[in-house]
Short mmCIF file of C-alpha atoms in Angstrom, two decimals:
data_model
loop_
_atom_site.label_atom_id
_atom_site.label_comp_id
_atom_site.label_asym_id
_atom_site.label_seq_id
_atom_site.Cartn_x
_atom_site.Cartn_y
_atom_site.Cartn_z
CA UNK A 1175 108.04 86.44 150.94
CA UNK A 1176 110.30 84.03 148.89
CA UNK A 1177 110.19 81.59 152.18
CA UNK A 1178 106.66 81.29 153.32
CA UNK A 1179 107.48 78.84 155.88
CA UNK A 1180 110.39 78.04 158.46
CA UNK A 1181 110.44 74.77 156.45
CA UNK A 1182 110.73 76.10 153.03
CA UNK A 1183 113.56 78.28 154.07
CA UNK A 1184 115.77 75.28 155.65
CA UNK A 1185 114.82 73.15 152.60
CA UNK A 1186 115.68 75.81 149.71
CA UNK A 1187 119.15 74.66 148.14
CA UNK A 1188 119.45 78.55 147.13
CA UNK A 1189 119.22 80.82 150.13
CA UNK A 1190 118.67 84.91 148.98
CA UNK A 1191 118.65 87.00 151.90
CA UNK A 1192 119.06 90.86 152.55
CA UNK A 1193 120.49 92.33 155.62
CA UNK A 1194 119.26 95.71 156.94
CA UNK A 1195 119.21 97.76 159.76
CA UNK A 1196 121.87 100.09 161.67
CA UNK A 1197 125.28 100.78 160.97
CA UNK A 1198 127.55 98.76 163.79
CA UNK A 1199 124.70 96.15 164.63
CA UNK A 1200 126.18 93.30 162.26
CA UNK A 1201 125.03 93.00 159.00
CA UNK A 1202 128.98 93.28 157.35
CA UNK A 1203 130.36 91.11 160.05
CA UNK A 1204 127.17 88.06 159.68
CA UNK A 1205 127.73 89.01 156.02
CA UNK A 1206 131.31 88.49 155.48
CA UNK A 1207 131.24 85.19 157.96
CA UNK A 1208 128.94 83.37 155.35
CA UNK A 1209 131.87 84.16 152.68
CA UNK A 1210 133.98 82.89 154.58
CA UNK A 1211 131.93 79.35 155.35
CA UNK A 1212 132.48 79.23 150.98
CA UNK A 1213 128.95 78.99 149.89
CA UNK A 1214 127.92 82.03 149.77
CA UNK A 1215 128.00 85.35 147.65
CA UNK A 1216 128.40 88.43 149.56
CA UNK A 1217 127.17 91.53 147.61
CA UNK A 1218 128.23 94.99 149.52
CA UNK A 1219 125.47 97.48 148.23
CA UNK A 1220 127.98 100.34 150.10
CA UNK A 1221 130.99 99.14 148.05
CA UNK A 1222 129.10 98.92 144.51
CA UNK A 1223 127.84 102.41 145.12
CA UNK A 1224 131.58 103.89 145.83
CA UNK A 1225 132.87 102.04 142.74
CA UNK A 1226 130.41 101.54 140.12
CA UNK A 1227 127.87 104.74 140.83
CA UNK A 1228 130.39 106.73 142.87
CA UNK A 1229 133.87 105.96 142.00
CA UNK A 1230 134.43 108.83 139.23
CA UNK A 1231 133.11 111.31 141.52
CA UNK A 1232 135.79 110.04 144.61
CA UNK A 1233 138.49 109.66 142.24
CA UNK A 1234 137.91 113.31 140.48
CA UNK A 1235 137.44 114.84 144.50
CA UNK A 1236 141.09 113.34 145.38
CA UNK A 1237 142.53 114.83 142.31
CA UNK A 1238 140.80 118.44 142.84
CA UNK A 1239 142.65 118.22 146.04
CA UNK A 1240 146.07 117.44 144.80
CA UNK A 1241 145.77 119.93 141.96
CA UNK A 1242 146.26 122.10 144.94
CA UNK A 1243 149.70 120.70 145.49
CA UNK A 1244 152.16 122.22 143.24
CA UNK A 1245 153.98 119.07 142.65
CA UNK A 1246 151.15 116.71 142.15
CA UNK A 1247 149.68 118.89 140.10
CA UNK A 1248 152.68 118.88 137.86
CA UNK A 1249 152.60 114.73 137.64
CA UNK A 1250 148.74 114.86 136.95
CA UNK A 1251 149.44 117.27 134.49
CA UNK A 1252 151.28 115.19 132.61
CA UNK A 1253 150.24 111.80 133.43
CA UNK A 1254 152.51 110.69 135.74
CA UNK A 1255 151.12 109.40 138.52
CA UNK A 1256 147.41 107.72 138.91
CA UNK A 1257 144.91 108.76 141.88
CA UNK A 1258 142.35 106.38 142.89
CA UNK A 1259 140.32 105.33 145.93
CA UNK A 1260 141.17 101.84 147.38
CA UNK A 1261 137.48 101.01 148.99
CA UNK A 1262 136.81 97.71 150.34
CA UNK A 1263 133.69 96.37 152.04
CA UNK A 1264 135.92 96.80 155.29
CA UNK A 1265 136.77 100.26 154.60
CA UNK A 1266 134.48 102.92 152.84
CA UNK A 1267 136.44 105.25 153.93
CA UNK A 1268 136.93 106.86 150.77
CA UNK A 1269 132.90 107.03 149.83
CA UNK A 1270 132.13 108.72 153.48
CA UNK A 1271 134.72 111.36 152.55
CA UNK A 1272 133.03 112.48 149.55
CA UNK A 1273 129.86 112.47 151.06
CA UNK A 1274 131.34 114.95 153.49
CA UNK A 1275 129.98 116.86 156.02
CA UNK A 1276 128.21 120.55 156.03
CA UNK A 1277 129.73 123.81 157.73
CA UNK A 1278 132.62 125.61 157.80
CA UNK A 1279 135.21 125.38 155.21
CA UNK A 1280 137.96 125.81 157.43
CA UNK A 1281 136.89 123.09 159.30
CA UNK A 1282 135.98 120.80 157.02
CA UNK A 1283 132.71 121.37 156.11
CA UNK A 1284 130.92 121.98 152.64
CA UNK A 1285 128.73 124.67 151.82
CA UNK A 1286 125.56 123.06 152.28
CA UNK A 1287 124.47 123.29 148.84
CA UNK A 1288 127.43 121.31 147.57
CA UNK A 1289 126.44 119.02 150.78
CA UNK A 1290 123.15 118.63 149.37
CA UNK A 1291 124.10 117.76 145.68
CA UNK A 1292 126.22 114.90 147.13
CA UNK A 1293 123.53 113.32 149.24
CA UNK A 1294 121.31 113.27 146.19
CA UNK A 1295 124.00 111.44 144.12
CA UNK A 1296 124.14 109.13 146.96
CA UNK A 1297 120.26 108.51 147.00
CA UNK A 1298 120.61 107.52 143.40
CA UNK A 1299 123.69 105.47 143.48
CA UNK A 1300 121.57 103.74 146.08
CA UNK A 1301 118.93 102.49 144.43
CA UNK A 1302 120.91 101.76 141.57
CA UNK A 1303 122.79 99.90 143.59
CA UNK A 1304 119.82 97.88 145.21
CA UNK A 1305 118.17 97.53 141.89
CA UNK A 1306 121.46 95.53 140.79
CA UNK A 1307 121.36 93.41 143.33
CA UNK A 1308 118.79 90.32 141.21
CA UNK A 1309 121.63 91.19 138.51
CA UNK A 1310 124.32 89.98 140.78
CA UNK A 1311 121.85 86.95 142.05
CA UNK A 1312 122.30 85.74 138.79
CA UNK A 1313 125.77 86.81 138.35
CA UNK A 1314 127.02 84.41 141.21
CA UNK A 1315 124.91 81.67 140.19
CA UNK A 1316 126.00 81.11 136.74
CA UNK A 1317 129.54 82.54 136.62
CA UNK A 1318 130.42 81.42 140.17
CA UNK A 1319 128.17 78.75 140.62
CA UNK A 1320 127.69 79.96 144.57
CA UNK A 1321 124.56 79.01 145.71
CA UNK A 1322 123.78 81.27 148.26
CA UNK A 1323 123.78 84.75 148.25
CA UNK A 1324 123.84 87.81 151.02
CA UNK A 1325 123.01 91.15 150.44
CA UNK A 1326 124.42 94.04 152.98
CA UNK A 1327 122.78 96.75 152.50
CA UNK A 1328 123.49 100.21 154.04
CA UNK A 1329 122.14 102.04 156.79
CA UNK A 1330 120.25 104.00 154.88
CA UNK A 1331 118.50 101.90 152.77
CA UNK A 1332 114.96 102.87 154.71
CA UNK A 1333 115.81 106.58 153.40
CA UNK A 1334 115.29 105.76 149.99
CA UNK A 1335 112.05 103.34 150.17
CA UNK A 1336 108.98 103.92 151.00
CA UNK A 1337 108.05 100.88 152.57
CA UNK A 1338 104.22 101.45 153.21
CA UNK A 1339 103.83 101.81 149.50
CA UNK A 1340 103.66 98.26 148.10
CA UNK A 1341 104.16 99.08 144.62
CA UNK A 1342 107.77 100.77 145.85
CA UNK A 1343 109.65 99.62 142.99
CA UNK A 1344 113.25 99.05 145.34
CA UNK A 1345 111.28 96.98 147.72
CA UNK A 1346 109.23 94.68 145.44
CA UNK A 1347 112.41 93.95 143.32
CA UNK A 1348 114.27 93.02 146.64
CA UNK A 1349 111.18 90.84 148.35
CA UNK A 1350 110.90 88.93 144.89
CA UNK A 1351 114.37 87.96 145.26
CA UNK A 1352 115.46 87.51 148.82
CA UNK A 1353 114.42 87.55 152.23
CA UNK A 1354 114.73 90.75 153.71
CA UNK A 1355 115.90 90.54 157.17
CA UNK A 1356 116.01 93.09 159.81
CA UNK A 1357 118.63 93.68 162.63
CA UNK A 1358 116.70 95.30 165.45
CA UNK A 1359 118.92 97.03 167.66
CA UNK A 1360 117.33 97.57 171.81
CA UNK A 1361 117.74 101.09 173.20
CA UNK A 1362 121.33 99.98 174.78
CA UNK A 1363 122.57 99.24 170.97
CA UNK A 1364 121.43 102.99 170.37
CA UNK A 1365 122.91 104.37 173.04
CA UNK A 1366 126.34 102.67 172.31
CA UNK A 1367 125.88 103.95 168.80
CA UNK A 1368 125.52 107.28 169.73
CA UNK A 1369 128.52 107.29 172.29
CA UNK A 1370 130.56 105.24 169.61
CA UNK A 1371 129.07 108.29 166.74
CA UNK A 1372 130.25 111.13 169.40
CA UNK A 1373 133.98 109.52 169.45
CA UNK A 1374 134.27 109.81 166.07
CA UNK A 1375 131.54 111.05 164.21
CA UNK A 1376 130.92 110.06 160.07
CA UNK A 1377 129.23 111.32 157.39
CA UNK A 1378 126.05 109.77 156.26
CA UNK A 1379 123.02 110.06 154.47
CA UNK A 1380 119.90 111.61 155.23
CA UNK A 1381 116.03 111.68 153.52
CA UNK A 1382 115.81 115.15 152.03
CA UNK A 1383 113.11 116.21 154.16
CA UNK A 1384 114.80 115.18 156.97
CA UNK A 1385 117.95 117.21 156.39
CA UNK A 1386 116.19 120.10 155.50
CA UNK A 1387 114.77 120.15 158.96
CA UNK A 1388 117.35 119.23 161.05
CA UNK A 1389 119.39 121.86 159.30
CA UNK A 1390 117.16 124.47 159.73
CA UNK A 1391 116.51 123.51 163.26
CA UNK A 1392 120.04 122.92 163.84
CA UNK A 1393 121.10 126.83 163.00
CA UNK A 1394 117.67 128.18 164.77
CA UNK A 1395 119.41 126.47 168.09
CA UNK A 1396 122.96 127.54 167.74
CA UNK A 1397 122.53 130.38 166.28
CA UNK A 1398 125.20 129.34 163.85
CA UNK A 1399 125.21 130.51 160.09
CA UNK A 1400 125.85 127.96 157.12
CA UNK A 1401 129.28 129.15 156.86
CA UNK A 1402 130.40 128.89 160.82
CA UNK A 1403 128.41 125.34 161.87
CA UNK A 1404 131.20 123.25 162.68
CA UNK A 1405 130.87 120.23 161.12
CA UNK A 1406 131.38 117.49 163.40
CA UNK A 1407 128.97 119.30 165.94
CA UNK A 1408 126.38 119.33 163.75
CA UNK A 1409 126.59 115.56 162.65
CA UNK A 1410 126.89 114.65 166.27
CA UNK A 1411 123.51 116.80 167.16
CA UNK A 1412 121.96 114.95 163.96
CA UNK A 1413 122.99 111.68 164.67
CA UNK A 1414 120.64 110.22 167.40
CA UNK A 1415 117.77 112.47 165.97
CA UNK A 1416 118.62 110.01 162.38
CA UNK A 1417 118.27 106.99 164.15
CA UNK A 1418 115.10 108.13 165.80
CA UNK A 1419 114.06 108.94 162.43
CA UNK A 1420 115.19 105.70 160.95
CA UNK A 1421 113.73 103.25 163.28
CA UNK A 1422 109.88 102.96 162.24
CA UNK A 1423 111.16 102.77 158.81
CA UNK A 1424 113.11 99.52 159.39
CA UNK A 1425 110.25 98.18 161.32
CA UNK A 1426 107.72 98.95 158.49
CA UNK A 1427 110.17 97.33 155.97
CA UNK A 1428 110.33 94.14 158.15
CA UNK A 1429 106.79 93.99 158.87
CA UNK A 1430 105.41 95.05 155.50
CA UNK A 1431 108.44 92.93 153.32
CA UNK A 1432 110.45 90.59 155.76
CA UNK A 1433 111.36 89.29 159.08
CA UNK A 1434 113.38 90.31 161.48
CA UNK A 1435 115.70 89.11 164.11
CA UNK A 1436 117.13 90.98 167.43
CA UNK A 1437 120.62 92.00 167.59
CA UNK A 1438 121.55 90.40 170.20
CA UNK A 1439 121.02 87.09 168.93
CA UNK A 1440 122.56 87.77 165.74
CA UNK A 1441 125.53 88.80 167.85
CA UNK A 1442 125.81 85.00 169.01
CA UNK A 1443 125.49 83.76 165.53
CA UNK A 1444 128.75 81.59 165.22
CA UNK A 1445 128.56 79.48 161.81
CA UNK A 1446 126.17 79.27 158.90
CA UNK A 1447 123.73 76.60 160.82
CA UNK A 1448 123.58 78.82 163.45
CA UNK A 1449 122.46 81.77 161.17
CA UNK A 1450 119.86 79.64 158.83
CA UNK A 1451 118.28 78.42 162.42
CA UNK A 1452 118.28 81.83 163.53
CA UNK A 1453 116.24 83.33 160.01
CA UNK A 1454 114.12 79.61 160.62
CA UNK A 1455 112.76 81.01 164.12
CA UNK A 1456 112.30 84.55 162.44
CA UNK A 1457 109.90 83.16 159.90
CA UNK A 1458 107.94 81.06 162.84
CA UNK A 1459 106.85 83.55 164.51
CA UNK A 1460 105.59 85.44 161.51
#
């Protein structure tokens, strides 16, 4: 690790630190409150993978959709209006749309092997995306002379490491820049994630292998065929089953690259000191 000790970390003048774990546990909110203290760069791996990696493929899905409509198909025709997606690291809305979900086309859904070819885009915008991430170290140091920098990562960053291997070229890139710090969620966080999921359920990505099998399982149990699952059922039946599957990954990351820190107390994390005493105690106990 880049901090060995509790005391090297509070004495380093140029805190690197990356933020993993769960979707809706904290990592955007600690994330965007050290941008706002001034010091600090906050690098969205979510948002560079819907613009840099991802953008031409959102932008070109909104326009195959409004070449349905007779009259914006007209004006795209002949240049007259512009269709783009306005994502911001508070809203990736537009990313989560592409990524879609599988089933029924009347209902939304994609056939799953147009499903498939998006979640493999994904996985490589992803690592693209994380192996940028010493590239924008440096970026904020010399052009914006910030020096601290915070990198939140996506939920499914443990999908696309393997974090028992330690020659994994993602995670040894990462761990020779930053701290990697997990947010570890306690069986109430899950369940409030999965009640919060079943309100209003998202698209997300999945490990291959993972997807295969849920899919397969998912039709076995309904009965269902690839063109009537309805969507949001099956993302809802998937959902708790992905965390499940997700949870020994972030805990071999942390205990194989990083520290980590409970949700709970990152939940009570105020202002920056509050935060770098917080990652101190982490790297204490070991």
């Amino acid at each position: 690790m880049i901090y060995p000790t509790a005391a090297d970390w509070l004495a380093c003048r140029q805190k690197r630190v990356l933020l993993f774990g769960m979707s809706g546990l904290g990592k955007t909110h600690v994330a965007s409150m050290l941008r706002g203290a001034g010091d600090w760069f906050h690098y969205s791996v979510d948002y560079r993978i819907g613009t840099r990696y991802m953008g031409e493929l959102i932008a070109d899905n909104f326009k195959r959709e409004a070449m349905k409509v007779p009259l914006l198909r007209e004006l795209l025709m002949s240049d007259s209006v512009c269709i783009s997606s306005n994502i911001t690291f508070d809203n990736l809305a537009p990313l989560s749309t592409y990524l879609g979900k599988p089933g029924d086309a009347d209902q939304g859904g994609l056939p799953i092997a147009d499903y498939r070819k998006r979640q493999e885009q994904h996985r490589v915008a992803e690592v693209s995306a994380l192996l940028d991430t010493p590239h924008f170290i440096e970026r904020a140091r010399q052009i914006y002379d910030y020096p601290h920098f915070v990198c939140d990562s996506g939920g499914s960053i443990c999908e696309v490491v393997t974090p028992e291997n330690p020659e994994d070229p993602v995670m040894a890139s990462l761990a020779r820049n930053l701290l990697l710090v997990w947010i570890e969620g306690s069986e109430a966080h899950t369940a409030e994630l999965v009640r919060r999921f079943d309100r209003a359920p998202k698209p997300m990505y999945y490990q291959p292998e993972f997807l295969a099998a849920a899919w397969d399982s998912y039709l076995a149990e309904t009965g269902a065929t690839e063109a009537t699952v309805n969507p949001d059922a099956f993302v809802r039946w998937t959902y708790a089953r992905a965390l499940a599957h997700r949870q020994p990954r972030y805990a071999a990351m942390a205990r194989h690259w990083g520290v980590k820190v409970r949700a709970d107390d990152i939940a009570r994390v105020t202002d920056v000191a509050g935060f770098e005493a917080l990652i101190a105690d982490a790297l204490e106990r070991g």
